[in-house]
Short mmCIF file of C-alpha atoms in Angstrom, two decimals:
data_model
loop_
_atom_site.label_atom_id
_atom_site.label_comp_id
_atom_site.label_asym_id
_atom_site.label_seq_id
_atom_site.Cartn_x
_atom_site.Cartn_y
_atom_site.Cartn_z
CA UNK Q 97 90.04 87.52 135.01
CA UNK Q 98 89.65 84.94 131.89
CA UNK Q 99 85.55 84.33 130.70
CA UNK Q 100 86.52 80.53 130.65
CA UNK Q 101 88.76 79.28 133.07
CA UNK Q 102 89.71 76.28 130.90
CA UNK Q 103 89.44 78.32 127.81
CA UNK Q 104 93.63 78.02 127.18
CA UNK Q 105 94.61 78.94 123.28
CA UNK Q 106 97.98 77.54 121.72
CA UNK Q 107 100.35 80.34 120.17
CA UNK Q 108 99.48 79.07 116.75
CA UNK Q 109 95.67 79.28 117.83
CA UNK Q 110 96.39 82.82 118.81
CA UNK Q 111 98.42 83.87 115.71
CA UNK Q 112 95.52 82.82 113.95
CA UNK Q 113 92.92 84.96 115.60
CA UNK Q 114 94.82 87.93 115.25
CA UNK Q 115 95.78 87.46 111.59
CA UNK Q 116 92.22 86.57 110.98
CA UNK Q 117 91.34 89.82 112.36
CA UNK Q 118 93.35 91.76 110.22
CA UNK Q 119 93.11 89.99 106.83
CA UNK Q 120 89.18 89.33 106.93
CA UNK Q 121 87.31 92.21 105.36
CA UNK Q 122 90.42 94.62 104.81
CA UNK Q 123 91.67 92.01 101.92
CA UNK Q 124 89.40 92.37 98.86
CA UNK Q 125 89.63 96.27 98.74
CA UNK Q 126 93.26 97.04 99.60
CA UNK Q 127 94.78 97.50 96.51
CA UNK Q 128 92.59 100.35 95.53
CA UNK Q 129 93.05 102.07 98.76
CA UNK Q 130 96.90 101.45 98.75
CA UNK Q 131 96.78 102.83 94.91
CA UNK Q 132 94.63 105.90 95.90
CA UNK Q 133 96.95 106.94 99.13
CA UNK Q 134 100.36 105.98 97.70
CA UNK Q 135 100.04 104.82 93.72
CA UNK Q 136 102.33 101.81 93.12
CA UNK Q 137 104.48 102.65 95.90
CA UNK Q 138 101.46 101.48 98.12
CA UNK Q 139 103.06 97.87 98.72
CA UNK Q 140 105.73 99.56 101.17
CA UNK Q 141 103.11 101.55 103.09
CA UNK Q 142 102.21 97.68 104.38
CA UNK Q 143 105.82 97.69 105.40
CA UNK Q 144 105.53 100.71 107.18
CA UNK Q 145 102.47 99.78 108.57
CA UNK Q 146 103.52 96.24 109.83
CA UNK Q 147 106.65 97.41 111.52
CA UNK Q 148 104.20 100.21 113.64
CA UNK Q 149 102.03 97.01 114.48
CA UNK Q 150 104.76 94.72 116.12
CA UNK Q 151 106.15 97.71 117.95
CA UNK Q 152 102.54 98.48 119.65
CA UNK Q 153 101.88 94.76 119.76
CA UNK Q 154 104.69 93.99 121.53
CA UNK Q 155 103.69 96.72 124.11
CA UNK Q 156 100.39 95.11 124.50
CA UNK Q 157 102.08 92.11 125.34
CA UNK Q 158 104.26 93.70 127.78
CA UNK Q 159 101.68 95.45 129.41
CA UNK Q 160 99.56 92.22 129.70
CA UNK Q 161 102.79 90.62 132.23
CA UNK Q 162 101.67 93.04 134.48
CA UNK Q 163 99.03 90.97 135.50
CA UNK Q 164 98.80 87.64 133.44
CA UNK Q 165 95.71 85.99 134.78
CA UNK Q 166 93.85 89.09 134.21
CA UNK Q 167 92.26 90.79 130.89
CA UNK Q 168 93.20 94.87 130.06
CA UNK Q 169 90.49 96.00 132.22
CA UNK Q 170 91.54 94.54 135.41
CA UNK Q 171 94.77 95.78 135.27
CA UNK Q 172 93.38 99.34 134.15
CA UNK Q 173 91.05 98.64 137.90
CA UNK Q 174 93.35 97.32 140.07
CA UNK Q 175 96.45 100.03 138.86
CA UNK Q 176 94.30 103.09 139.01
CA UNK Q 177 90.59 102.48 139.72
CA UNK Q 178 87.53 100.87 138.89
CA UNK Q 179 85.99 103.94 137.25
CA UNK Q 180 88.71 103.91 135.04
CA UNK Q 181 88.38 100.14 134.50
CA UNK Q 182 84.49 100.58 133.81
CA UNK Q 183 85.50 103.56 131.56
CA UNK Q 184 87.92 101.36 129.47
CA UNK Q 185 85.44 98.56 129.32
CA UNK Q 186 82.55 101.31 127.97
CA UNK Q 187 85.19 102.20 124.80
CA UNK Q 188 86.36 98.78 123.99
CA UNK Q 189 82.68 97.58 124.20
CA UNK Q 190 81.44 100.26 121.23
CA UNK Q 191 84.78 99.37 119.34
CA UNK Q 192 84.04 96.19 119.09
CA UNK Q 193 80.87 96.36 119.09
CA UNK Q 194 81.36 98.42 115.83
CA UNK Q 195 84.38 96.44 114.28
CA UNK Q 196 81.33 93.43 114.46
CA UNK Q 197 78.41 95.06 113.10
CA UNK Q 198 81.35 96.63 110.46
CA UNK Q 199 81.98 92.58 109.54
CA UNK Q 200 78.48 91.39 109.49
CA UNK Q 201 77.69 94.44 107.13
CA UNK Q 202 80.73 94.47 104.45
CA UNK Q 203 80.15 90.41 104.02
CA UNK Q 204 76.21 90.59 103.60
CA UNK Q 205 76.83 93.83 101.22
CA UNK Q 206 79.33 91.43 98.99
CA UNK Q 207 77.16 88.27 99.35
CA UNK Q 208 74.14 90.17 98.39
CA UNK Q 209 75.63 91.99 95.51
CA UNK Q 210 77.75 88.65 94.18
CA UNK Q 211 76.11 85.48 95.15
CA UNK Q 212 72.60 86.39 96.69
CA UNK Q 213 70.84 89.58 94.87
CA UNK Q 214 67.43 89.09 95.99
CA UNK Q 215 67.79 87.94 99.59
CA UNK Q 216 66.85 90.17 102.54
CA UNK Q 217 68.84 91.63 104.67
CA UNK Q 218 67.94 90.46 107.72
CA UNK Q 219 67.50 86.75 106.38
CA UNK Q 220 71.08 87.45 105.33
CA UNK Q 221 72.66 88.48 108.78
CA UNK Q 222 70.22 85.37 110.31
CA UNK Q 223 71.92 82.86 108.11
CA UNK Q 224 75.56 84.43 110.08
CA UNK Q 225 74.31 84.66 113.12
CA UNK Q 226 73.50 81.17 113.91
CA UNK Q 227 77.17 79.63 113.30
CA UNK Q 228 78.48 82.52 114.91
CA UNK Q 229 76.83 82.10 118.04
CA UNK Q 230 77.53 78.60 118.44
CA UNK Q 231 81.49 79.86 118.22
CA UNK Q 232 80.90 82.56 120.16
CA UNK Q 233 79.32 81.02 123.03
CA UNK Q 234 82.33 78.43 123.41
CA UNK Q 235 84.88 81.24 124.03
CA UNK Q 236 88.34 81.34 123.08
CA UNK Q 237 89.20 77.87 123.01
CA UNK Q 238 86.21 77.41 120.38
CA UNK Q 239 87.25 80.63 118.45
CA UNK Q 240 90.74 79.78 118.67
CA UNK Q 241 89.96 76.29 117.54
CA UNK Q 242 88.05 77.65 114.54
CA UNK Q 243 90.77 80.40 113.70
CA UNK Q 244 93.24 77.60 113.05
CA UNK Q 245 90.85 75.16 110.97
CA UNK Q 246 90.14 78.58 108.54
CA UNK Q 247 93.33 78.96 108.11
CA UNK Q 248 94.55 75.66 107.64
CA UNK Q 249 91.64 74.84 104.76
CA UNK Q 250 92.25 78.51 103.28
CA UNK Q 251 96.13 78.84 103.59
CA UNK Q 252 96.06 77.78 99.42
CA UNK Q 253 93.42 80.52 98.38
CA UNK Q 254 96.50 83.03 97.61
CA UNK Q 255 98.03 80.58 94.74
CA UNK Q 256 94.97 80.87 92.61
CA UNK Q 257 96.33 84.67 91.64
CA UNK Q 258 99.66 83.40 89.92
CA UNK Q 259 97.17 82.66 87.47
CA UNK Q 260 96.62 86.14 85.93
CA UNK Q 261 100.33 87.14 86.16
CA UNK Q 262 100.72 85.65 82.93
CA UNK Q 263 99.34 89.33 82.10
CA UNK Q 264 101.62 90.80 84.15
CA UNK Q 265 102.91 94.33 83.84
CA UNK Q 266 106.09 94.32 85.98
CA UNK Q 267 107.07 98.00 84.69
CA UNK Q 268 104.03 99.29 86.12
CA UNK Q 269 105.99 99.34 89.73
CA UNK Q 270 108.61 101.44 88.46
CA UNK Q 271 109.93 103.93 88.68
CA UNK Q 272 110.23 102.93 93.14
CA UNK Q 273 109.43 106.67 95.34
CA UNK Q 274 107.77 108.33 92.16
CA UNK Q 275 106.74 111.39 94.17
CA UNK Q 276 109.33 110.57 97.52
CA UNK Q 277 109.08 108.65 100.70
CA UNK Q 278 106.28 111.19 101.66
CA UNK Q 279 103.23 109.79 99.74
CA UNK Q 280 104.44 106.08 101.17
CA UNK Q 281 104.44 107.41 104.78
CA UNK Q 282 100.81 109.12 104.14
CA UNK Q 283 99.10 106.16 102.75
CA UNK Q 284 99.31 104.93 106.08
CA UNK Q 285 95.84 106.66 107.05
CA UNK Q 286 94.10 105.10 103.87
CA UNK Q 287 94.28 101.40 104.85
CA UNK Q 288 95.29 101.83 108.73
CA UNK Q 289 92.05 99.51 109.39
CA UNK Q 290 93.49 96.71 107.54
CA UNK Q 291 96.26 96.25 110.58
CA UNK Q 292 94.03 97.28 113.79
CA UNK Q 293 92.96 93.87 115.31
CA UNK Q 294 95.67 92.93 117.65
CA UNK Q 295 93.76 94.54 120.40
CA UNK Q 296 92.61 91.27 121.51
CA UNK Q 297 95.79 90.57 122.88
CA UNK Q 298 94.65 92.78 125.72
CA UNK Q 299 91.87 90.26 126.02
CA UNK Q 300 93.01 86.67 125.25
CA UNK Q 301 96.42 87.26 126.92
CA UNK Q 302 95.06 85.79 130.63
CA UNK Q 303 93.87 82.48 128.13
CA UNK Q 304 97.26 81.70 126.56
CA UNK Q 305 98.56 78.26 127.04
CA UNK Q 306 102.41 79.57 126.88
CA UNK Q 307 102.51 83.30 127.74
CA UNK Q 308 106.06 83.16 127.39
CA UNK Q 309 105.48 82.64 123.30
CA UNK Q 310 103.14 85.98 123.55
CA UNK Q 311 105.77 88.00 121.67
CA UNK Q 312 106.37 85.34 118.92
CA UNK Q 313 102.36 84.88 118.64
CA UNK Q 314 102.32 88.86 117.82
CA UNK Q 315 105.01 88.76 115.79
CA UNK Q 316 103.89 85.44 113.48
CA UNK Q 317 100.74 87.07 113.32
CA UNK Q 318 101.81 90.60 111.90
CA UNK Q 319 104.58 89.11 109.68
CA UNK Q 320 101.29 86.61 107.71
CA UNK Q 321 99.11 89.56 107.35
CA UNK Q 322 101.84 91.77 106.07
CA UNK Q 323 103.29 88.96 103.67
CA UNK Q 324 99.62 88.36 102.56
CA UNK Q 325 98.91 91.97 102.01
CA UNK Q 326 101.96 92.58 100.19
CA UNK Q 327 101.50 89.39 97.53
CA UNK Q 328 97.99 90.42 96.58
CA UNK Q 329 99.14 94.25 96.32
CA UNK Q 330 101.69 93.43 93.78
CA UNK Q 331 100.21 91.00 92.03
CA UNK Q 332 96.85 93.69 91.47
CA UNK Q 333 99.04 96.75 90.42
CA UNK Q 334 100.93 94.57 87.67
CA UNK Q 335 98.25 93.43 86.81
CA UNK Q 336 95.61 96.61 86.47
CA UNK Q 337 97.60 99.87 85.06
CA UNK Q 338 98.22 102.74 88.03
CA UNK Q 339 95.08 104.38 86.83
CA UNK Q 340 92.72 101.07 86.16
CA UNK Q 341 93.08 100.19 89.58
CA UNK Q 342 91.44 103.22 91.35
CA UNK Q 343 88.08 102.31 89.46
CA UNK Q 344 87.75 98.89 91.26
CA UNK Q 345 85.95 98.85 94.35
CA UNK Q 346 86.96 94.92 94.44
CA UNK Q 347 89.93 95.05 92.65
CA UNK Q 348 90.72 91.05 94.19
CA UNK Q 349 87.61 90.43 92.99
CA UNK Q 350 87.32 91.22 89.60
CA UNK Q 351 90.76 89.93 88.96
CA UNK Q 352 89.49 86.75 89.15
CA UNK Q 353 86.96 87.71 86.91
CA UNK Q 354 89.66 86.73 84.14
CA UNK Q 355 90.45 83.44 85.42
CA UNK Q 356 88.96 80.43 83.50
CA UNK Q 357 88.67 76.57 83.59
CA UNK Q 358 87.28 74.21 81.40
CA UNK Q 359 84.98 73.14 84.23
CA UNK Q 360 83.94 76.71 85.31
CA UNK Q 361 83.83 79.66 83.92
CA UNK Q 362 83.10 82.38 87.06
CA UNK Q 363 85.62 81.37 89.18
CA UNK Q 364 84.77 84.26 91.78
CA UNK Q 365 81.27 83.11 92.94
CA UNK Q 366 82.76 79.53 94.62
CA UNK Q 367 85.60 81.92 95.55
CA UNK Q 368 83.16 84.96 97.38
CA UNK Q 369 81.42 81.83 99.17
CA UNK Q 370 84.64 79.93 100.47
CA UNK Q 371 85.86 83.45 101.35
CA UNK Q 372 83.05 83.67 103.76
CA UNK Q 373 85.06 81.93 106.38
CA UNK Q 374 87.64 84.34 106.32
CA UNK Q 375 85.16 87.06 106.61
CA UNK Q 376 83.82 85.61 109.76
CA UNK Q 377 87.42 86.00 111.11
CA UNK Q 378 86.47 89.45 112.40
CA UNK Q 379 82.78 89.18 113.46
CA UNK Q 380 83.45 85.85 115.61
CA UNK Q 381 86.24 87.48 117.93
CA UNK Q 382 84.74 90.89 117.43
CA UNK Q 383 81.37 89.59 118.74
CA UNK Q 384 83.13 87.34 121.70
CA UNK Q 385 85.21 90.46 122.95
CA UNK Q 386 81.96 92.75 122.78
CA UNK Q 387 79.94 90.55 124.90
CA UNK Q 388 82.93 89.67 127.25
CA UNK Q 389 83.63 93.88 127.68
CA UNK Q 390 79.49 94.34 128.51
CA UNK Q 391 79.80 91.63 131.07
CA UNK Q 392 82.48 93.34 132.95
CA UNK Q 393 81.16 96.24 132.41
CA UNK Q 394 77.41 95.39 134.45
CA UNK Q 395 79.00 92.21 136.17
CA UNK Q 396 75.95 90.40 135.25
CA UNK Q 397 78.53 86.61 134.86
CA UNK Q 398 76.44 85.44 131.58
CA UNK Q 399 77.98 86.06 128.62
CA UNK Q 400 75.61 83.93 126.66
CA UNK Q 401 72.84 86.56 127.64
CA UNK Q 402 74.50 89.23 126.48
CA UNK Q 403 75.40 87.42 123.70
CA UNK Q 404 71.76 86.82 122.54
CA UNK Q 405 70.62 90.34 123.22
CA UNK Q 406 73.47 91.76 121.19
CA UNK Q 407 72.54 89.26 117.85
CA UNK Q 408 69.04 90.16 118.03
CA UNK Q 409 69.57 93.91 118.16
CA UNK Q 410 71.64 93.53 114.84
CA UNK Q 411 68.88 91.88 113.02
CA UNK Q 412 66.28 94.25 114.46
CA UNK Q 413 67.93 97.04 113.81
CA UNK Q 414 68.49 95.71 109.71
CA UNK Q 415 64.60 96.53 109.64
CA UNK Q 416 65.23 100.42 109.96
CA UNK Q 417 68.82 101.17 108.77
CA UNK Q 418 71.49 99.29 106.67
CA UNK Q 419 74.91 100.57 105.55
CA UNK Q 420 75.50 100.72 101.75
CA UNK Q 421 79.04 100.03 100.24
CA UNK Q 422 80.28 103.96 100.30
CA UNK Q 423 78.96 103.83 104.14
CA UNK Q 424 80.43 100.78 105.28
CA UNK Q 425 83.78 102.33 104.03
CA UNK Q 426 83.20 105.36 106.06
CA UNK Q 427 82.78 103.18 108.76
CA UNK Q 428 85.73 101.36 108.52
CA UNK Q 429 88.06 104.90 107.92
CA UNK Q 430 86.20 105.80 111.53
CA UNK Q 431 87.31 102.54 113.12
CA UNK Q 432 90.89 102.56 111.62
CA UNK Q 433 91.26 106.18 113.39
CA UNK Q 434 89.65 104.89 116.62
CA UNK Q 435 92.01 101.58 116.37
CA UNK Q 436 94.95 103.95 116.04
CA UNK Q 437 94.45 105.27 119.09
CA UNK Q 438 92.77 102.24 121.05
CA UNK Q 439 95.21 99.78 119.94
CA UNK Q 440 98.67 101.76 119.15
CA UNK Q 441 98.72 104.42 121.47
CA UNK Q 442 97.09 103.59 124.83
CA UNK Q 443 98.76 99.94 125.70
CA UNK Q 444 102.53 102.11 125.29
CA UNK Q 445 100.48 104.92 127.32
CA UNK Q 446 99.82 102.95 129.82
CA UNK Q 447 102.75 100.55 129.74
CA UNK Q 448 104.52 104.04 130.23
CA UNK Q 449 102.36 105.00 132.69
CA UNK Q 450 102.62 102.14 134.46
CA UNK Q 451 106.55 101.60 134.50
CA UNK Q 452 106.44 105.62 135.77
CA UNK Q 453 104.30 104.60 138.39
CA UNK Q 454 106.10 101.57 139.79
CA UNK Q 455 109.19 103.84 139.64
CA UNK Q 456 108.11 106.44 141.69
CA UNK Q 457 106.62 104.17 144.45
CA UNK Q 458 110.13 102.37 144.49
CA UNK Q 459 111.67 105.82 145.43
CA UNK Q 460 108.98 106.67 148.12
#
């Protein structure tokens, strides 16, 4: 059932969490991986890819009417078992669980390397923690609540790139389907990660203040990240040439690089730091939706505890082992396979599964 009881989100408040999701760390290197799986054709892969994301989104939500005052895992328990609901709540506790400590890494990696050379690690991932576990501990309302004041203070961060379009290459996008529709349909698997996210749906569902808007909350959501994805795309492959691109890890990044004002000259330090907020668009839900899928899982009813144990281990662990760049990345192709199963193909599974089942005990 929900964490919070009077944890109810608004559909714009939801939107927001999910978009936030999405956009967060998959932004900044995009272009690159579009341009490595697809060349210039990359910007319709995102097409591809958000038309595959409101289809299994949309399932999610349908599967969630099945039982609207309860999360994934008690419909999972009460339809076929509670192993199998203890089983589900195991695998969405490491994906999360990983999709957070995934966050946490990528935006201490770019801090470090742009803002903050010679800070620690672990004073680094301390500096996170502490705002992110007075959001987490609030719930959804509190996350949802923060989702919508990022956006709403960030929502002008995409005009700064009409800037360098005065640059512009617009003949770099042609000729459209260089090599065929094949390439475009392939690139999917490069940059799958940056549309995996809507998962929580399966969570925050039961805490919706109009269920009935679920659908158009999905659909909002996907259609921002998309339009988001496809502006920067563009705007970094007429910029960079089809083979300049490739040798960016940042491409985002260093494309501001060239921007200049009489007042400031690196434009993409202030940038990286306000960006921060965005990053923390993953690790706040990710973190929330860990904790929540651990207390199901032992039924211990204190999130907060879990909460603190999980933070700690993160830093602790910073002592021994920390992903670099290359590894993070690895990381992140791992979760994008792991999200295309976990968040594409089991809510139409079991919304199949489900629908088969009700069907058959109709007939008996």
């Amino acid at each position: 059932m929900k964490a919070i009881l009077s944890a109810d989100i608004t559909t714009l408040q939801f939107a927001c969490l999910i978009s936030g999701f999405q956009i967060s760390i998959a932004y900044l290197p995009l272009p690159r991986l579009l341009a490595e799986g697809a060349g210039t054709d990359g910007w319709m892969t995102i097409i591809v890819l958000w038309l595959l994301s409101v289809i299994a989104s949309i399932c999610a939500v349908r599967l969630m009417r099945r039982l609207p005052e309860g999360t994934v895992l008690d419909l999972i328990s009460k339809r076929i078992g509670k192993w199998a609901g203890k089983t589900a709540a195991f695998v969405f506790f490491v994906y999360f669980a990983a999709m957070a400590y995934d966050g946490f890494v990528r935006t201490t990696n770019i801090t470090r390397s742009w803002l903050l050379p010679e800070t620690k690690v672990y004073v680094m991932l301390v500096l996170l923690l502490i705002p992110a576990y007075a959001i987490v501990k609030g719930g959804p309302l509190l996350a949802g609540r923060y989702a919508e004041f990022v956006f709403l203070i960030t929502c002008w961060t995409p005009l700064i790139f009409l800037y360098p379009l005065k640059d512009a290459h617009w003949l770099n996008l042609l000729p459209m389907f260089k090599e065929g529709i094949l390439p475009v349909l392939t690139g999917v698997n490069h940059v799958l990660f940056s549309f995996v996210g809507f998962a929580a749906t399966l969570f925050l569902y039961p805490n919706l203040k109009h269920k009935q808007y679920a659908v158009r909350g999905v659909l909002l959501a996907n259609t921002l990240t998309a339009a988001l994805y496809i502006w920067i795309t563009i705007i970094c492959f007429v910029y960079f040439s089809p083979d300049e691109i490739t040798e960016f890890n940042q491409p985002v990044i260093s494309m501001l690089k060239t921007i200049e004002f009489r007042v400031m000259e690196r434009i993409e330090v202030p940038f990286i730091a306000f960006y921060l907020l965005i990053y923390s668009m993953i690790w706040i839900p990710a973190s929330y939706l860990t904790v929540f899928c651990s207390d199901w899982l032992l039924g211990t009813g204190s999130i907060h505890r879990h909460l603190q144990f999980f933070f700690v281990l993160l830093v602790v662990s910073s002592f021994f082992y920390f992903p670099s760049f290359n590894q993070n990345e690895n990381l992140e192709t791992q979760l994008g396979n792991a999200g295309a199963v976990l968040e594409y193909i089991v809510p139409a599974v079991l919304l199949f599964f489900f629908w088969a089942q009700d069907k058959l005990q109709r007939r008996a």
